[in-house]
mmCIF file of C-alpha atoms in Angstrom:
data_model
loop_
_atom_site.group_PDB
_atom_site.id
_atom_site.type_symbol
_atom_site.label_atom_id
_atom_site.label_comp_id
_atom_site.label_asym_id
_atom_site.label_seq_id
_atom_site.Cartn_x
_atom_site.Cartn_y
_atom_site.Cartn_z
ATOM 1 C CA ALA A 1 -24.373 12.263 -7.549
ATOM 2 C CA THR A 2 -21.152 13.876 -8.792
ATOM 3 C CA LEU A 3 -17.681 14.216 -7.315
ATOM 4 C CA ASP A 4 -15.261 17.063 -8.066
ATOM 5 C CA LEU A 5 -11.597 16.070 -7.775
ATOM 6 C CA VAL A 6 -8.296 17.890 -8.038
ATOM 7 C CA PHE A 7 -4.885 16.228 -8.171
ATOM 8 C CA PHE A 8 -1.583 18.052 -7.639
ATOM 9 C CA GLY A 9 1.564 16.571 -9.203
ATOM 10 C CA THR A 10 5.048 17.712 -10.212
ATOM 11 C CA PHE A 11 6.954 17.174 -13.432
ATOM 12 C CA ILE A 12 10.319 15.385 -13.166
ATOM 13 C CA SER A 13 11.568 16.690 -16.510
ATOM 14 C CA PRO A 14 10.591 19.466 -18.961
ATOM 15 C CA SER A 15 9.508 16.851 -21.526
ATOM 16 C CA GLY A 16 7.825 14.619 -18.948
ATOM 17 C CA TRP A 17 4.260 13.779 -18.042
ATOM 18 C CA VAL A 18 2.048 13.692 -14.956
ATOM 19 C CA GLY A 19 -0.913 11.343 -14.788
ATOM 20 C CA TRP A 20 -3.809 10.638 -12.472
ATOM 21 C CA GLY A 21 -6.629 8.182 -12.884
ATOM 22 C CA ILE A 22 -9.257 5.905 -11.456
ATOM 23 C CA ASN A 23 -9.230 2.139 -11.616
ATOM 24 C CA PRO A 24 -12.826 0.866 -11.500
ATOM 25 C CA THR A 25 -11.869 -2.564 -10.114
ATOM 26 C CA SER A 26 -8.740 -2.402 -7.911
ATOM 27 C CA ALA A 27 -5.960 -0.147 -6.652
ATOM 28 C CA GLU A 28 -3.381 -0.989 -9.323
ATOM 29 C CA MET A 29 -2.035 0.463 -12.548
ATOM 30 C CA THR A 30 -3.452 -2.134 -14.950
ATOM 31 C CA GLY A 31 -7.014 -1.189 -15.799
ATOM 32 C CA THR A 32 -6.695 2.464 -14.796
ATOM 33 C CA ARG A 33 -8.608 5.113 -16.716
ATOM 34 C CA ALA A 34 -6.068 7.942 -16.651
ATOM 35 C CA LEU A 35 -5.813 11.612 -17.512
ATOM 36 C CA ILE A 36 -2.223 12.398 -18.481
ATOM 37 C CA ALA A 37 -0.870 15.937 -18.885
ATOM 38 C CA PHE A 38 2.277 16.847 -20.813
ATOM 39 C CA PRO A 39 3.602 19.605 -23.063
ATOM 40 C CA ASP A 40 2.341 19.269 -26.641
ATOM 41 C CA PRO A 41 5.299 18.114 -28.796
ATOM 42 C CA ASN A 42 4.336 20.583 -31.545
ATOM 43 C CA SER A 43 3.257 23.724 -29.701
ATOM 44 C CA GLY A 44 4.663 23.298 -26.183
ATOM 45 C CA GLN A 45 1.220 24.059 -24.702
ATOM 46 C CA LEU A 46 -0.046 21.852 -21.906
ATOM 47 C CA VAL A 47 -2.381 19.065 -23.072
ATOM 48 C CA LEU A 48 -4.506 16.646 -21.057
ATOM 49 C CA LEU A 49 -5.476 13.425 -22.814
ATOM 50 C CA PRO A 50 -7.406 10.319 -21.683
ATOM 51 C CA TYR A 51 -5.714 6.896 -21.659
ATOM 52 C CA ILE A 52 -6.706 3.373 -20.643
ATOM 53 C CA ILE A 53 -3.773 1.484 -19.103
ATOM 54 C CA ASP A 54 -4.045 -2.132 -20.241
ATOM 55 C CA PRO A 55 -1.626 -5.054 -19.605
ATOM 56 C CA THR A 56 0.160 -4.657 -22.971
ATOM 57 C CA VAL A 57 1.261 -1.158 -21.953
ATOM 58 C CA LYS A 58 2.502 -2.384 -18.571
ATOM 59 C CA LEU A 59 4.629 -5.029 -20.306
ATOM 60 C CA GLN A 60 5.818 -2.379 -22.810
ATOM 61 C CA LYS A 61 4.598 -4.396 -25.801
ATOM 62 C CA ASP A 62 2.609 -1.505 -27.246
ATOM 63 C CA PRO A 63 2.849 2.278 -26.897
ATOM 64 C CA LEU A 64 0.239 4.032 -24.786
ATOM 65 C CA LEU A 65 -2.329 5.595 -27.114
ATOM 66 C CA SER A 66 -5.019 8.090 -26.179
ATOM 67 C CA ARG A 67 -8.600 6.839 -26.340
ATOM 68 C CA PRO A 68 -11.943 7.799 -24.786
ATOM 69 C CA LEU A 69 -12.559 6.673 -21.227
ATOM 70 C CA ASP A 70 -15.381 4.336 -20.290
ATOM 71 C CA VAL A 71 -15.946 5.885 -16.850
ATOM 72 C CA HIS A 72 -18.526 8.565 -16.116
ATOM 73 C CA LEU A 73 -16.155 11.522 -16.585
ATOM 74 C CA LEU A 74 -18.227 14.693 -16.977
ATOM 75 C CA SER A 75 -15.360 17.168 -17.375
ATOM 76 C CA SER A 76 -11.597 17.440 -17.012
ATOM 77 C CA SER A 77 -8.864 20.053 -17.330
ATOM 78 C CA ALA A 78 -5.277 20.741 -16.324
ATOM 79 C CA THR A 79 -3.525 23.908 -15.215
ATOM 80 C CA LEU A 80 0.074 24.619 -14.334
ATOM 81 C CA TYR A 81 0.344 25.956 -10.814
ATOM 82 C CA GLY A 82 1.345 29.561 -11.245
ATOM 83 C CA GLY A 83 -1.205 30.571 -13.860
ATOM 84 C CA ARG A 84 -1.425 30.594 -17.635
ATOM 85 C CA MET A 85 2.079 31.972 -18.171
ATOM 86 C CA ALA A 86 3.774 29.187 -16.204
ATOM 87 C CA THR A 87 5.971 26.814 -18.178
ATOM 88 C CA VAL A 88 6.639 23.109 -17.838
ATOM 89 C CA HIS A 89 10.011 22.608 -16.207
ATOM 90 C CA ASN A 90 11.634 20.179 -13.814
ATOM 91 C CA GLY A 91 9.628 20.516 -10.597
ATOM 92 C CA ALA A 92 6.703 22.446 -12.110
ATOM 93 C CA THR A 93 3.434 21.719 -10.297
ATOM 94 C CA ILE A 94 0.295 20.817 -12.195
ATOM 95 C CA GLN A 95 -3.337 20.582 -11.137
ATOM 96 C CA ILE A 96 -5.580 18.038 -12.854
ATOM 97 C CA TYR A 97 -9.297 18.662 -12.359
ATOM 98 C CA ALA A 98 -12.045 16.108 -12.979
ATOM 99 C CA THR A 99 -15.764 15.815 -12.344
ATOM 100 C CA LEU A 100 -17.131 12.281 -12.097
ATOM 101 C CA LYS A 101 -20.646 10.963 -12.006
ATOM 102 C CA LEU A 102 -20.743 8.502 -9.123
ATOM 103 C CA VAL A 103 -21.894 4.953 -9.720
ATOM 104 C CA PRO A 104 -24.883 4.028 -7.500
ATOM 105 C CA ASN A 105 -24.092 1.625 -4.617
ATOM 106 C CA LYS A 106 -20.341 1.895 -5.216
ATOM 107 C CA THR A 107 -18.624 3.848 -2.456
ATOM 108 C CA LYS A 108 -14.904 3.119 -3.016
ATOM 109 C CA ILE A 109 -12.794 4.895 -5.620
ATOM 110 C CA HIS A 110 -9.307 3.587 -6.447
ATOM 111 C CA HIS A 111 -6.936 6.452 -7.340
ATOM 112 C CA VAL A 112 -3.696 5.838 -9.250
ATOM 113 C CA TRP A 113 -1.081 8.467 -10.119
ATOM 114 C CA ASN A 114 2.453 8.705 -11.476
ATOM 115 C CA ARG A 115 4.862 10.757 -13.565
ATOM 116 C CA GLY A 116 7.425 10.011 -16.253
ATOM 117 C CA LEU A 117 10.519 11.462 -17.846
ATOM 118 C CA TYR A 118 9.388 11.955 -21.432
ATOM 119 C CA VAL A 119 6.692 11.544 -24.078
ATOM 120 C CA GLN A 120 7.241 10.091 -27.567
ATOM 121 C CA GLY A 121 4.843 11.943 -29.830
ATOM 122 C CA TYR A 122 1.619 11.743 -27.840
ATOM 123 C CA SER A 123 2.551 8.481 -26.111
ATOM 124 C CA PRO A 124 3.809 8.778 -22.508
ATOM 125 C CA THR A 125 6.703 6.425 -21.814
ATOM 126 C CA ILE A 126 7.259 4.189 -18.792
ATOM 127 C CA HIS A 127 7.589 5.832 -15.395
ATOM 128 C CA PRO A 128 10.488 5.207 -12.965
ATOM 129 C CA THR A 129 10.232 1.967 -10.996
ATOM 130 C CA THR A 130 11.233 3.082 -7.508
ATOM 131 C CA ALA A 131 9.241 1.825 -4.523
ATOM 132 C CA ASN A 132 7.304 5.120 -4.346
ATOM 133 C CA ASP A 133 6.433 4.979 -8.037
ATOM 134 C CA LEU A 134 5.213 1.395 -7.786
ATOM 135 C CA SER A 135 3.005 2.128 -4.779
ATOM 136 C CA SER A 136 1.315 5.322 -5.988
ATOM 137 C CA THR A 137 -2.262 4.219 -5.310
ATOM 138 C CA ALA A 138 -4.949 4.950 -2.753
ATOM 139 C CA THR A 139 -8.545 3.941 -2.139
ATOM 140 C CA ILE A 140 -11.066 6.485 -0.876
ATOM 141 C CA ASP A 141 -14.455 5.590 0.570
ATOM 142 C CA VAL A 142 -16.786 8.348 -0.619
ATOM 143 C CA LEU A 143 -19.317 7.788 2.189
ATOM 144 C CA SER A 144 -16.912 7.848 5.137
ATOM 145 C CA GLY A 145 -14.136 9.967 3.610
ATOM 146 C CA ILE A 146 -11.505 7.489 4.804
ATOM 147 C CA ALA A 147 -8.508 7.012 2.536
ATOM 148 C CA ALA A 148 -6.358 3.888 2.543
ATOM 149 C CA LYS A 149 -2.837 4.073 1.096
ATOM 150 C CA GLY A 150 -1.939 1.644 -1.671
ATOM 151 C CA ASN A 151 -0.958 -1.900 -0.836
ATOM 152 C CA ASN A 152 2.767 -2.033 -0.100
ATOM 153 C CA ASN A 153 2.686 -5.528 1.436
ATOM 154 C CA ASN A 154 4.134 -7.228 -1.646
ATOM 155 C CA ILE A 155 7.363 -5.219 -1.492
ATOM 156 C CA TYR A 156 7.668 -5.757 2.259
ATOM 157 C CA THR A 157 7.071 -9.513 1.879
ATOM 158 C CA LEU A 158 9.685 -9.741 -0.875
ATOM 159 C CA LYS A 159 12.225 -7.941 1.328
ATOM 160 C CA ILE A 160 11.586 -10.394 4.192
ATOM 161 C CA ILE A 161 11.935 -13.418 1.890
ATOM 162 C CA HIS A 162 15.113 -11.940 0.404
ATOM 163 C CA GLY A 163 16.608 -11.494 3.893
ATOM 164 C CA VAL A 164 15.715 -15.030 5.017
ATOM 165 C CA ILE A 165 17.192 -16.622 1.896
ATOM 166 C CA ASN A 166 20.378 -14.549 2.288
ATOM 167 C CA ALA A 167 20.691 -15.539 5.955
ATOM 168 C CA ILE A 168 20.328 -19.232 5.102
ATOM 169 C CA SER A 169 22.746 -19.141 2.175
ATOM 170 C CA TRP A 170 25.478 -16.976 3.741
ATOM 171 C CA GLY A 171 24.980 -18.047 7.340
ATOM 172 C CA LEU A 172 24.446 -21.789 6.874
ATOM 173 C CA LEU A 173 25.209 -23.121 3.392
ATOM 174 C CA LEU A 174 28.471 -21.201 2.813
ATOM 175 C CA PRO A 175 30.052 -22.253 6.161
ATOM 176 C CA ILE A 176 28.962 -25.883 5.591
ATOM 177 C CA GLY A 177 30.622 -25.801 2.172
ATOM 178 C CA ALA A 178 33.830 -24.308 3.566
ATOM 179 C CA ILE A 179 34.000 -26.876 6.411
ATOM 180 C CA THR A 180 33.301 -29.728 3.998
ATOM 181 C CA ALA A 181 36.043 -28.564 1.627
ATOM 182 C CA ARG A 182 38.555 -28.063 4.437
ATOM 183 C CA TYR A 183 38.044 -31.075 6.678
ATOM 184 C CA PHE A 184 36.533 -33.759 4.462
ATOM 185 C CA ARG A 185 38.625 -33.486 1.298
ATOM 186 C CA HIS A 186 40.396 -36.780 2.048
ATOM 187 C CA ILE A 187 37.092 -38.729 1.817
ATOM 188 C CA GLN A 188 36.559 -39.632 -1.861
ATOM 189 C CA ALA A 189 32.821 -40.288 -1.531
ATOM 190 C CA LEU A 190 32.185 -36.673 -0.549
#
């Protein structure tokens, strides 16, 4: 009835953060119940705090504030890879541990993870927006053990649309405009 999880992540700056969470409804950032680890601004010790990622945070209207999670989290902790004496630095590896109570008749768990450059007070700031950072999700079926990578179809579809529009504009509309300007300039109606 419980599931023990461990997540490995790396810091991208000494004042950065690494987060992992579960979204109860879908494999996306909005709605995720996250555990975010970062060095305490006052003591420098590693802290792990719970956050709920709501739409206002995604749109950067409000800072991300720590609050209790509404998922069945039994325990959680974080450790720097390399033991207690390890320090947070660029490239440092962290392990986030969590024990969840599984919800009956729900077999899929949506994992979301990311990392950021810095923390303001106890509020992690926005993460980079590269393709890898925007697709850092996976869904795991607890019964079968099969994991499905996050949905990357939106980015692929946008790239295809971008290419088609460019081909039409540069390959068709621009030559038509140049021909019209060159050969039909004597016709006043055009």
